[in-house]
Amino acid sequence: MTAVLEIEGLTRRFGTVVANDDVSLRVRPGEVVGLLGHNGAGKTTLVSQVVGLLRPDAGRITVGGVDAVARPAAARRMVALQPQAHVPIDGLTLTAAVKVAARLRGLDAGQAGEAARRLVAELGLGAWADRRALPEGRGLSGGVRRLAGFAMAVVGGAPLVILDEPSNDVDAVRRRALWATVRRVADQGSGVLLVTHNVVEAERVVDELVVLDAGRVVIAGTPARLRGDDGLRLELHLVPDGPDPSDPGTATAGGPPVPVPVRRRVRSGRRVLLTVPPDAAAAAVSWAASHREQGTLDGYALTPATLEDAYLAATSDPARETEGVTGGA
Ligand SMILES: Nc1ncnc2c1ncn2[C@@H]1O[C@H](COP(=O)(O)OP(=O)(O)OP(=O)(O)O)[C@@H](O)[C@H]1O
């Protein structure tokens, strides 16, 4: 299927900083593609170029078959963007704001009103439907304003929907509704580019993921592929109280090292994530339990492998160390 967004070799510098470094990605109709990366990874720079706010130094951006660098205005008409900053809606009720966005996307007054009411209900915002946003953040809370921006981006089914951190300051109940709506919007034919640094949430909704680190694509693919091809890995999360007992270098202090094969160890702050095979679950838990009893671990948990360890391993953070296979008994 023809992609609704195609980016090839995109490069954008700010002085000596290469904010996007030879980035390529593709979003097809019906697909949710997650663009992940830490603060400063280059996500907003990429989005700004797609919507014509910045010009690339090199590379190609095509939106719905239109060259977005040569014809930014024509390309922009096919894109609905929820920016990271709050959308200015002061003076409007929640429903009216969504209706205005629907009208701008070509729906007639009746269709726009109906679509706005449906979205407000779908997102669990009925209680605020007719509440007016007022200056200085009054009238509607930050979370409701964020959802208003989200509803304004998804209403009317633009060919390409770009959502920049849509779930920031949204409560847990409405987050669920939001992710369900993202999926519905894609199922109805839009291509969705979801920009986030929340890898756990992204995993639930995306079809493909592209991870940026310091401007470069470091991993890309489906969540299943990025988790590990067999999909049968477990993660042992450890919170050491002092030296890490899973580190062969310090293990002698609290007993033997982990008695199971460890495929990967990622250390992030106080937390350590060990990727272990499923048949090692019982041995891994009993090792961790004994360390918990001795007080060398503050806590531990064994969970199915998520994208988080792949993400942490692929992205750089000076406060973090990643090791490959460490063997085991
Ligand atoms: N206008 C600008 N002038 C100079 N440097 C910039 C500018 N915009 C972005 N940068 C730099 O480019 C790099 C990428 O920034 P960008 O805002 O795209 O990252 P991001 O992934 O969106 O981060 P965040 O998650 O914090 O929004 C950073 O090093 C940033 O400091």
mmCIF file of C-alpha atoms and ligand atoms in Angstrom:
data_model
loop_
_atom_site.group_PDB
_atom_site.id
_atom_site.type_symbol
_atom_site.label_atom_id
_atom_site.label_comp_id
_atom_site.label_asym_id
_atom_site.label_seq_id
_atom_site.Cartn_x
_atom_site.Cartn_y
_atom_site.Cartn_z
ATOM 1 C CA MET A 1 0.000 0.000 0.000
ATOM 2 C CA THR A 2 1.269 3.517 -0.768
ATOM 3 C CA ALA A 3 2.582 5.245 2.318
ATOM 4 C CA VAL A 4 0.805 8.368 3.527
ATOM 5 C CA LEU A 5 4.102 9.579 5.001
ATOM 6 C CA GLU A 6 7.458 8.661 3.532
ATOM 7 C CA ILE A 7 10.680 10.114 4.913
ATOM 8 C CA GLU A 8 14.039 9.321 3.397
ATOM 9 C CA GLY A 9 17.472 10.413 4.524
ATOM 10 C CA LEU A 10 16.131 13.346 6.526
ATOM 11 C CA THR A 11 18.892 15.485 8.004
ATOM 12 C CA ARG A 12 18.514 18.721 9.965
ATOM 13 C CA ARG A 13 21.234 20.536 11.859
ATOM 14 C CA PHE A 14 21.162 23.368 14.375
ATOM 15 C CA GLY A 15 24.721 24.682 14.317
ATOM 16 C CA THR A 16 26.867 21.738 15.334
ATOM 17 C CA VAL A 17 23.909 19.693 16.671
ATOM 18 C CA VAL A 18 22.613 17.135 14.163
ATOM 19 C CA ALA A 19 18.976 16.977 15.366
ATOM 20 C CA ASN A 20 17.936 14.525 12.592
ATOM 21 C CA ASP A 21 20.676 12.432 11.044
ATOM 22 C CA ASP A 22 19.741 10.501 7.884
ATOM 23 C CA VAL A 23 16.317 9.449 9.252
ATOM 24 C CA SER A 24 14.024 7.262 7.146
ATOM 25 C CA LEU A 25 10.559 6.045 8.119
ATOM 26 C CA ARG A 26 7.209 5.268 6.604
ATOM 27 C CA VAL A 27 3.561 5.412 7.765
ATOM 28 C CA ARG A 28 0.911 3.591 5.741
ATOM 29 C CA PRO A 29 -2.863 4.174 5.917
ATOM 30 C CA GLY A 30 -4.356 2.142 8.768
ATOM 31 C CA GLU A 31 -1.055 1.978 10.621
ATOM 32 C CA VAL A 32 0.095 3.489 13.930
ATOM 33 C CA VAL A 33 3.829 4.149 13.900
ATOM 34 C CA GLY A 34 5.435 5.114 17.195
ATOM 35 C CA LEU A 35 8.324 7.581 17.103
ATOM 36 C CA LEU A 36 10.188 7.092 20.348
ATOM 37 C CA GLY A 37 13.176 8.748 21.888
ATOM 38 C CA HIS A 38 14.432 10.517 24.978
ATOM 39 C CA ASN A 39 14.276 14.269 25.416
ATOM 40 C CA GLY A 40 16.337 15.900 22.697
ATOM 41 C CA ALA A 41 16.380 12.793 20.462
ATOM 42 C CA GLY A 42 15.033 14.780 17.508
ATOM 43 C CA LYS A 43 11.320 13.911 17.469
ATOM 44 C CA THR A 44 9.918 17.438 17.403
ATOM 45 C CA THR A 45 12.459 18.482 14.777
ATOM 46 C CA LEU A 46 11.203 15.661 12.543
ATOM 47 C CA VAL A 47 7.540 16.599 13.041
ATOM 48 C CA SER A 48 8.279 20.288 12.395
ATOM 49 C CA GLN A 49 9.727 19.398 9.006
ATOM 50 C CA VAL A 50 6.768 17.166 8.093
ATOM 51 C CA VAL A 51 4.351 20.050 8.727
ATOM 52 C CA GLY A 52 6.538 22.618 6.967
ATOM 53 C CA LEU A 53 7.675 24.613 10.009
ATOM 54 C CA LEU A 54 11.335 23.756 9.360
ATOM 55 C CA ARG A 55 13.211 23.038 6.137
ATOM 56 C CA PRO A 56 15.447 19.962 6.023
ATOM 57 C CA ASP A 57 19.143 20.310 5.202
ATOM 58 C CA ALA A 58 18.871 17.078 3.226
ATOM 59 C CA GLY A 59 16.394 14.297 2.519
ATOM 60 C CA ARG A 60 12.906 13.787 1.199
ATOM 61 C CA ILE A 61 9.458 14.019 2.840
ATOM 62 C CA THR A 62 6.358 12.897 0.949
ATOM 63 C CA VAL A 63 2.867 13.284 2.417
ATOM 64 C CA GLY A 64 0.082 11.547 0.498
ATOM 65 C CA GLY A 65 2.268 11.568 -2.604
ATOM 66 C CA VAL A 66 3.008 15.302 -2.315
ATOM 67 C CA ASP A 67 6.596 16.531 -1.900
ATOM 68 C CA ALA A 68 6.308 18.267 1.496
ATOM 69 C CA VAL A 69 9.603 20.144 1.105
ATOM 70 C CA ALA A 70 8.751 21.652 -2.293
ATOM 71 C CA ARG A 71 4.999 22.094 -1.631
ATOM 72 C CA PRO A 72 4.569 22.426 2.149
ATOM 73 C CA ALA A 73 1.112 24.051 2.010
ATOM 74 C CA ALA A 74 -0.356 21.297 -0.186
ATOM 75 C CA ALA A 75 1.168 18.608 2.016
ATOM 76 C CA ARG A 76 -0.004 20.312 5.205
ATOM 77 C CA ARG A 77 -3.643 20.060 4.105
ATOM 78 C CA MET A 78 -3.411 16.278 4.492
ATOM 79 C CA VAL A 79 -2.014 16.420 8.018
ATOM 80 C CA ALA A 80 -3.747 16.868 11.362
ATOM 81 C CA LEU A 81 -1.298 17.664 14.155
ATOM 82 C CA GLN A 82 -1.731 17.576 17.899
ATOM 83 C CA PRO A 83 1.258 19.655 19.016
ATOM 84 C CA GLN A 84 3.038 19.082 22.299
ATOM 85 C CA ALA A 85 1.935 22.487 23.588
ATOM 86 C CA HIS A 86 -1.702 23.025 24.502
ATOM 87 C CA VAL A 87 -3.928 24.099 21.617
ATOM 88 C CA PRO A 88 -5.352 27.604 22.246
ATOM 89 C CA ILE A 89 -9.115 27.149 22.749
ATOM 90 C CA ASP A 90 -9.902 29.898 25.270
ATOM 91 C CA GLY A 91 -13.413 31.232 24.788
ATOM 92 C CA LEU A 92 -14.717 28.003 23.241
ATOM 93 C CA THR A 93 -16.560 25.129 24.850
ATOM 94 C CA LEU A 94 -14.936 21.731 24.502
ATOM 95 C CA THR A 95 -17.501 20.523 21.958
ATOM 96 C CA ALA A 96 -17.311 23.777 19.974
ATOM 97 C CA ALA A 97 -13.499 23.514 19.731
ATOM 98 C CA VAL A 98 -13.703 19.988 18.318
ATOM 99 C CA LYS A 99 -16.487 21.067 15.970
ATOM 100 C CA VAL A 100 -14.377 23.948 14.607
ATOM 101 C CA ALA A 101 -11.551 21.491 13.842
ATOM 102 C CA ALA A 102 -14.014 19.171 12.089
ATOM 103 C CA ARG A 103 -15.336 22.061 9.964
ATOM 104 C CA LEU A 104 -11.778 23.002 8.985
ATOM 105 C CA ARG A 105 -11.353 19.425 7.814
ATOM 106 C CA GLY A 106 -14.306 19.775 5.460
ATOM 107 C CA LEU A 107 -17.240 18.314 7.415
ATOM 108 C CA ASP A 108 -20.540 20.203 7.118
ATOM 109 C CA ALA A 109 -22.084 21.771 10.239
ATOM 110 C CA GLY A 110 -24.313 18.771 10.999
ATOM 111 C CA GLN A 111 -21.582 16.175 10.512
ATOM 112 C CA ALA A 112 -19.079 18.261 12.484
ATOM 113 C CA GLY A 113 -21.428 18.652 15.462
ATOM 114 C CA GLU A 114 -22.219 14.947 15.452
ATOM 115 C CA ALA A 115 -18.546 13.929 15.157
ATOM 116 C CA ALA A 116 -17.577 16.312 17.984
ATOM 117 C CA ARG A 117 -20.275 15.000 20.328
ATOM 118 C CA ARG A 118 -19.317 11.395 19.554
ATOM 119 C CA LEU A 119 -15.629 11.994 20.259
ATOM 120 C CA VAL A 120 -16.296 13.907 23.471
ATOM 121 C CA ALA A 121 -18.396 10.943 24.694
ATOM 122 C CA GLU A 122 -15.870 8.346 23.483
ATOM 123 C CA LEU A 123 -13.117 10.053 25.488
ATOM 124 C CA GLY A 124 -15.239 10.185 28.645
ATOM 125 C CA LEU A 125 -15.446 13.985 28.565
ATOM 126 C CA GLY A 126 -19.252 14.328 28.708
ATOM 127 C CA ALA A 127 -19.126 16.270 31.987
ATOM 128 C CA TRP A 128 -17.033 19.006 30.292
ATOM 129 C CA ALA A 129 -18.768 18.984 26.901
ATOM 130 C CA ASP A 130 -20.299 22.432 27.291
ATOM 131 C CA ARG A 131 -17.704 23.905 29.651
ATOM 132 C CA ARG A 132 -15.830 26.907 28.269
ATOM 133 C CA ALA A 133 -12.029 27.155 28.314
ATOM 134 C CA LEU A 134 -10.996 30.420 29.975
ATOM 135 C CA PRO A 135 -7.714 32.367 30.013
ATOM 136 C CA GLU A 136 -4.902 31.343 32.372
ATOM 137 C CA GLY A 137 -5.911 27.689 32.358
ATOM 138 C CA ARG A 138 -9.291 28.290 33.995
ATOM 139 C CA GLY A 139 -12.500 26.517 32.978
ATOM 140 C CA LEU A 140 -10.888 23.323 31.722
ATOM 141 C CA SER A 141 -8.058 21.398 33.397
ATOM 142 C CA GLY A 142 -4.727 20.608 31.713
ATOM 143 C CA GLY A 143 -5.738 17.002 31.092
ATOM 144 C CA VAL A 144 -9.072 17.976 29.528
ATOM 145 C CA ARG A 145 -7.309 20.586 27.364
ATOM 146 C CA ARG A 146 -4.825 17.921 26.219
ATOM 147 C CA LEU A 147 -7.731 15.644 25.264
ATOM 148 C CA ALA A 148 -9.425 18.558 23.497
ATOM 149 C CA GLY A 149 -6.260 18.942 21.381
ATOM 150 C CA PHE A 150 -6.276 15.220 20.721
ATOM 151 C CA ALA A 151 -9.952 15.225 19.678
ATOM 152 C CA MET A 152 -9.307 18.236 17.412
ATOM 153 C CA ALA A 153 -6.493 16.305 15.696
ATOM 154 C CA VAL A 154 -8.350 13.047 15.147
ATOM 155 C CA VAL A 155 -11.807 14.380 14.234
ATOM 156 C CA GLY A 156 -12.619 14.177 10.556
ATOM 157 C CA GLY A 157 -10.053 11.469 9.754
ATOM 158 C CA ALA A 158 -7.180 13.348 8.067
ATOM 159 C CA PRO A 159 -4.996 11.073 5.905
ATOM 160 C CA LEU A 160 -2.038 11.620 8.275
ATOM 161 C CA VAL A 161 -2.570 12.240 11.997
ATOM 162 C CA ILE A 162 0.475 13.273 14.052
ATOM 163 C CA LEU A 163 0.131 13.102 17.816
ATOM 164 C CA ASP A 164 2.930 14.614 19.896
ATOM 165 C CA GLU A 165 2.799 13.180 23.442
ATOM 166 C CA PRO A 166 -1.033 12.962 23.459
ATOM 167 C CA SER A 167 -1.315 11.273 26.859
ATOM 168 C CA ASN A 168 0.681 13.848 28.886
ATOM 169 C CA ASP A 169 -1.294 14.845 31.996
ATOM 170 C CA VAL A 170 -4.254 12.615 31.070
ATOM 171 C CA ASP A 171 -5.661 10.366 33.846
ATOM 172 C CA ALA A 172 -5.491 6.576 33.665
ATOM 173 C CA VAL A 173 -9.140 6.014 32.719
ATOM 174 C CA ARG A 174 -9.117 8.496 29.870
ATOM 175 C CA ARG A 175 -5.712 7.265 28.674
ATOM 176 C CA ARG A 176 -7.330 3.939 27.927
ATOM 177 C CA ALA A 177 -10.076 5.677 25.985
ATOM 178 C CA LEU A 178 -7.462 7.743 24.156
ATOM 179 C CA TRP A 179 -5.472 4.684 23.041
ATOM 180 C CA ALA A 180 -8.675 2.949 21.915
ATOM 181 C CA THR A 181 -9.513 6.029 19.851
ATOM 182 C CA VAL A 182 -6.016 6.095 18.301
ATOM 183 C CA ARG A 183 -6.548 2.492 17.214
ATOM 184 C CA ARG A 184 -10.030 3.255 15.847
ATOM 185 C CA VAL A 185 -8.777 6.250 13.866
ATOM 186 C CA ALA A 186 -6.126 4.063 12.220
ATOM 187 C CA ASP A 187 -8.577 1.218 11.631
ATOM 188 C CA GLN A 188 -10.775 3.712 9.787
ATOM 189 C CA GLY A 189 -7.916 4.498 7.398
ATOM 190 C CA SER A 190 -5.731 7.303 8.739
ATOM 191 C CA GLY A 191 -1.997 6.791 9.111
ATOM 192 C CA VAL A 192 -0.942 7.789 12.626
ATOM 193 C CA LEU A 193 2.509 8.958 13.706
ATOM 194 C CA LEU A 194 2.578 8.784 17.497
ATOM 195 C CA VAL A 195 5.420 10.718 19.093
ATOM 196 C CA THR A 196 6.176 9.704 22.654
ATOM 197 C CA HIS A 197 8.821 8.821 25.186
ATOM 198 C CA ASN A 198 6.473 6.432 26.969
ATOM 199 C CA VAL A 199 7.566 3.087 25.565
ATOM 200 C CA VAL A 200 5.235 1.048 27.766
ATOM 201 C CA GLU A 201 2.132 2.853 26.555
ATOM 202 C CA ALA A 202 3.276 2.933 22.956
ATOM 203 C CA GLU A 203 3.713 -0.825 22.940
ATOM 204 C CA ARG A 204 -0.035 -1.317 23.413
ATOM 205 C CA VAL A 205 -1.132 0.590 20.366
ATOM 206 C CA VAL A 206 1.590 0.771 17.713
ATOM 207 C CA ASP A 207 2.082 -1.454 14.677
ATOM 208 C CA GLU A 208 5.646 -0.289 14.080
ATOM 209 C CA LEU A 209 8.175 1.561 16.161
ATOM 210 C CA VAL A 210 11.036 3.807 15.195
ATOM 211 C CA VAL A 211 13.449 4.702 17.996
ATOM 212 C CA LEU A 212 15.556 7.847 17.646
ATOM 213 C CA ASP A 213 18.660 8.472 19.684
ATOM 214 C CA ALA A 214 20.733 11.619 19.229
ATOM 215 C CA GLY A 215 19.033 12.219 15.886
ATOM 216 C CA ARG A 216 19.596 8.739 14.407
ATOM 217 C CA VAL A 217 17.266 5.764 13.997
ATOM 218 C CA VAL A 218 18.724 3.149 16.340
ATOM 219 C CA ILE A 219 16.024 0.477 16.087
ATOM 220 C CA ALA A 220 12.868 0.051 13.997
ATOM 221 C CA GLY A 221 10.324 -2.705 13.489
ATOM 222 C CA THR A 222 7.227 -4.284 15.011
ATOM 223 C CA PRO A 223 6.975 -4.476 18.820
ATOM 224 C CA ALA A 224 7.191 -8.287 18.631
ATOM 225 C CA ARG A 225 10.387 -8.155 16.601
ATOM 226 C CA LEU A 226 11.972 -5.573 18.868
ATOM 227 C CA ARG A 227 11.058 -7.520 22.010
ATOM 228 C CA GLY A 228 12.988 -10.509 20.667
ATOM 229 C CA ASP A 229 12.088 -12.835 17.842
ATOM 230 C CA ASP A 230 10.983 -15.744 19.999
ATOM 231 C CA GLY A 231 8.667 -13.529 22.083
ATOM 232 C CA LEU A 232 9.297 -15.877 25.000
ATOM 233 C CA ARG A 233 11.655 -13.902 27.144
ATOM 234 C CA LEU A 234 11.206 -12.804 30.698
ATOM 235 C CA GLU A 235 12.598 -9.813 32.489
ATOM 236 C CA LEU A 236 13.812 -9.953 36.052
ATOM 237 C CA HIS A 237 13.618 -6.435 37.495
ATOM 238 C CA LEU A 238 15.895 -5.882 40.460
ATOM 239 C CA VAL A 239 16.207 -2.972 42.834
ATOM 240 C CA PRO A 240 19.536 -3.542 44.622
ATOM 241 C CA ASP A 241 20.120 -2.148 48.103
ATOM 242 C CA GLY A 242 23.787 -1.295 47.579
ATOM 243 C CA PRO A 243 25.980 -3.189 45.078
ATOM 244 C CA ASP A 244 24.097 -5.089 42.364
ATOM 245 C CA PRO A 245 24.097 -8.796 43.381
ATOM 246 C CA SER A 246 23.546 -9.825 39.729
ATOM 247 C CA ASP A 247 26.859 -8.240 38.738
ATOM 248 C CA PRO A 248 29.500 -10.997 38.613
ATOM 249 C CA GLY A 249 32.042 -8.454 39.909
ATOM 250 C CA THR A 250 30.156 -7.776 43.149
ATOM 251 C CA ALA A 251 28.198 -11.043 43.506
ATOM 252 C CA THR A 252 30.463 -12.597 46.106
ATOM 253 C CA ALA A 253 29.289 -10.111 48.746
ATOM 254 C CA GLY A 254 25.730 -11.492 48.832
ATOM 255 C CA GLY A 255 26.176 -15.040 47.573
ATOM 256 C CA PRO A 256 26.610 -16.616 44.129
ATOM 257 C CA PRO A 257 25.843 -14.758 40.872
ATOM 258 C CA VAL A 258 22.494 -15.288 39.126
ATOM 259 C CA PRO A 259 22.247 -19.067 38.533
ATOM 260 C CA VAL A 260 20.554 -18.649 35.128
ATOM 261 C CA PRO A 261 21.642 -17.548 31.650
ATOM 262 C CA VAL A 262 21.284 -13.771 31.361
ATOM 263 C CA ARG A 263 20.873 -12.591 27.778
ATOM 264 C CA ARG A 264 21.136 -8.936 28.583
ATOM 265 C CA ARG A 265 21.654 -6.740 31.593
ATOM 266 C CA VAL A 266 20.549 -3.106 31.513
ATOM 267 C CA ARG A 267 21.228 -0.834 34.451
ATOM 268 C CA SER A 268 19.237 2.378 34.687
ATOM 269 C CA GLY A 269 19.621 4.416 37.858
ATOM 270 C CA ARG A 270 19.009 2.022 40.762
ATOM 271 C CA ARG A 271 17.105 -0.470 38.613
ATOM 272 C CA VAL A 272 18.611 -3.482 36.874
ATOM 273 C CA LEU A 273 16.764 -5.398 34.143
ATOM 274 C CA LEU A 274 17.937 -8.926 33.338
ATOM 275 C CA THR A 275 16.532 -10.716 30.283
ATOM 276 C CA VAL A 276 16.267 -14.434 31.050
ATOM 277 C CA PRO A 277 14.764 -17.450 29.232
ATOM 278 C CA PRO A 278 11.368 -18.736 30.422
ATOM 279 C CA ASP A 279 12.648 -22.082 31.715
ATOM 280 C CA ALA A 280 14.839 -20.152 34.126
ATOM 281 C CA ALA A 281 11.877 -18.396 35.802
ATOM 282 C CA ALA A 282 11.758 -20.520 38.971
ATOM 283 C CA ALA A 283 15.527 -20.393 39.563
ATOM 284 C CA ALA A 284 15.636 -16.638 38.893
ATOM 285 C CA VAL A 285 12.810 -15.940 41.363
ATOM 286 C CA SER A 286 14.260 -18.129 44.089
ATOM 287 C CA TRP A 287 17.675 -16.444 43.670
ATOM 288 C CA ALA A 288 16.030 -12.992 43.878
ATOM 289 C CA ALA A 289 13.879 -14.037 46.867
ATOM 290 C CA SER A 290 16.935 -15.131 48.823
ATOM 291 C CA HIS A 291 18.640 -11.797 48.094
ATOM 292 C CA ARG A 292 15.489 -9.997 49.199
ATOM 293 C CA GLU A 293 15.581 -11.927 52.482
ATOM 294 C CA GLN A 294 19.246 -11.062 52.986
ATOM 295 C CA GLY A 295 18.447 -7.413 52.303
ATOM 296 C CA THR A 296 20.792 -7.103 49.285
ATOM 297 C CA LEU A 297 17.724 -6.435 47.107
ATOM 298 C CA ASP A 298 15.040 -3.922 48.018
ATOM 299 C CA GLY A 299 12.639 -5.568 45.616
ATOM 300 C CA TYR A 300 12.278 -7.658 42.481
ATOM 301 C CA ALA A 301 9.670 -8.659 39.879
ATOM 302 C CA LEU A 302 9.551 -11.134 37.030
ATOM 303 C CA THR A 303 7.497 -10.056 34.010
ATOM 304 C CA PRO A 304 7.160 -10.994 30.343
ATOM 305 C CA ALA A 305 9.731 -9.121 28.264
ATOM 306 C CA THR A 306 8.524 -5.713 27.196
ATOM 307 C CA LEU A 307 9.947 -3.285 24.730
ATOM 308 C CA GLU A 308 11.444 -1.312 27.541
ATOM 309 C CA ASP A 309 14.659 -3.284 27.823
ATOM 310 C CA ALA A 310 15.211 -3.250 24.048
ATOM 311 C CA TYR A 311 14.556 0.499 24.083
ATOM 312 C CA LEU A 312 16.871 1.164 27.020
ATOM 313 C CA ALA A 313 19.577 -0.994 25.493
ATOM 314 C CA ALA A 314 19.401 0.831 22.154
ATOM 315 C CA THR A 315 19.361 4.378 23.445
ATOM 316 C CA SER A 316 22.216 6.179 25.118
ATOM 317 C CA ASP A 317 22.184 7.590 28.607
ATOM 318 C CA PRO A 318 25.417 8.432 30.382
ATOM 319 C CA ALA A 319 23.921 7.184 33.675
ATOM 320 C CA ARG A 320 23.244 3.746 32.260
ATOM 321 C CA GLU A 321 25.274 0.672 31.395
ATOM 322 C CA THR A 322 24.227 -2.125 29.098
ATOM 323 C CA GLU A 323 25.917 -5.470 28.777
ATOM 324 C CA GLY A 324 25.341 -8.302 26.340
ATOM 325 C CA VAL A 325 25.179 -11.972 27.197
ATOM 326 C CA THR A 326 26.755 -12.625 30.589
ATOM 327 C CA GLY A 327 26.442 -16.385 30.605
ATOM 328 C CA GLY A 328 25.321 -18.118 33.823
ATOM 329 C CA ALA A 329 25.166 -21.516 35.378
HETATM 330 N N1 LIG B 1 15.596 25.800 17.272
HETATM 331 C C1 LIG B 1 16.630 25.098 17.736
HETATM 332 N N2 LIG B 1 17.833 25.675 17.856
HETATM 333 C C2 LIG B 1 18.905 24.989 18.293
HETATM 334 N N3 LIG B 1 18.864 23.704 18.656
HETATM 335 C C3 LIG B 1 17.691 23.065 18.577
HETATM 336 C C4 LIG B 1 16.511 23.733 18.128
HETATM 337 N N4 LIG B 1 15.480 22.851 18.141
HETATM 338 C C5 LIG B 1 15.995 21.681 18.600
HETATM 339 N N5 LIG B 1 17.314 21.811 18.858
HETATM 340 C C6 LIG B 1 18.213 20.746 19.330
HETATM 341 O O1 LIG B 1 18.034 19.623 18.491
HETATM 342 C C7 LIG B 1 18.033 18.430 19.245
HETATM 343 C C8 LIG B 1 16.702 17.690 19.034
HETATM 344 O O2 LIG B 1 15.655 18.434 19.652
HETATM 345 P P1 LIG B 1 14.111 18.024 19.551
HETATM 346 O O3 LIG B 1 13.318 19.112 20.213
HETATM 347 O O4 LIG B 1 13.790 17.680 18.154
HETATM 348 O O5 LIG B 1 14.082 16.697 20.448
HETATM 349 P P2 LIG B 1 12.801 15.895 20.990
HETATM 350 O O6 LIG B 1 13.103 14.469 20.775
HETATM 351 O O7 LIG B 1 11.552 16.443 20.406
HETATM 352 O O8 LIG B 1 12.836 16.223 22.539
HETATM 353 P P3 LIG B 1 11.604 16.329 23.598
HETATM 354 O O9 LIG B 1 11.156 14.938 23.875
HETATM 355 O O10 LIG B 1 12.274 16.955 24.791
HETATM 356 O O11 LIG B 1 10.549 17.191 22.997
HETATM 357 C C9 LIG B 1 18.292 18.831 20.684
HETATM 358 O O12 LIG B 1 19.680 18.720 20.922
HETATM 359 C C10 LIG B 1 17.850 20.272 20.724
HETATM 360 O O13 LIG B 1 18.554 20.976 21.717
#
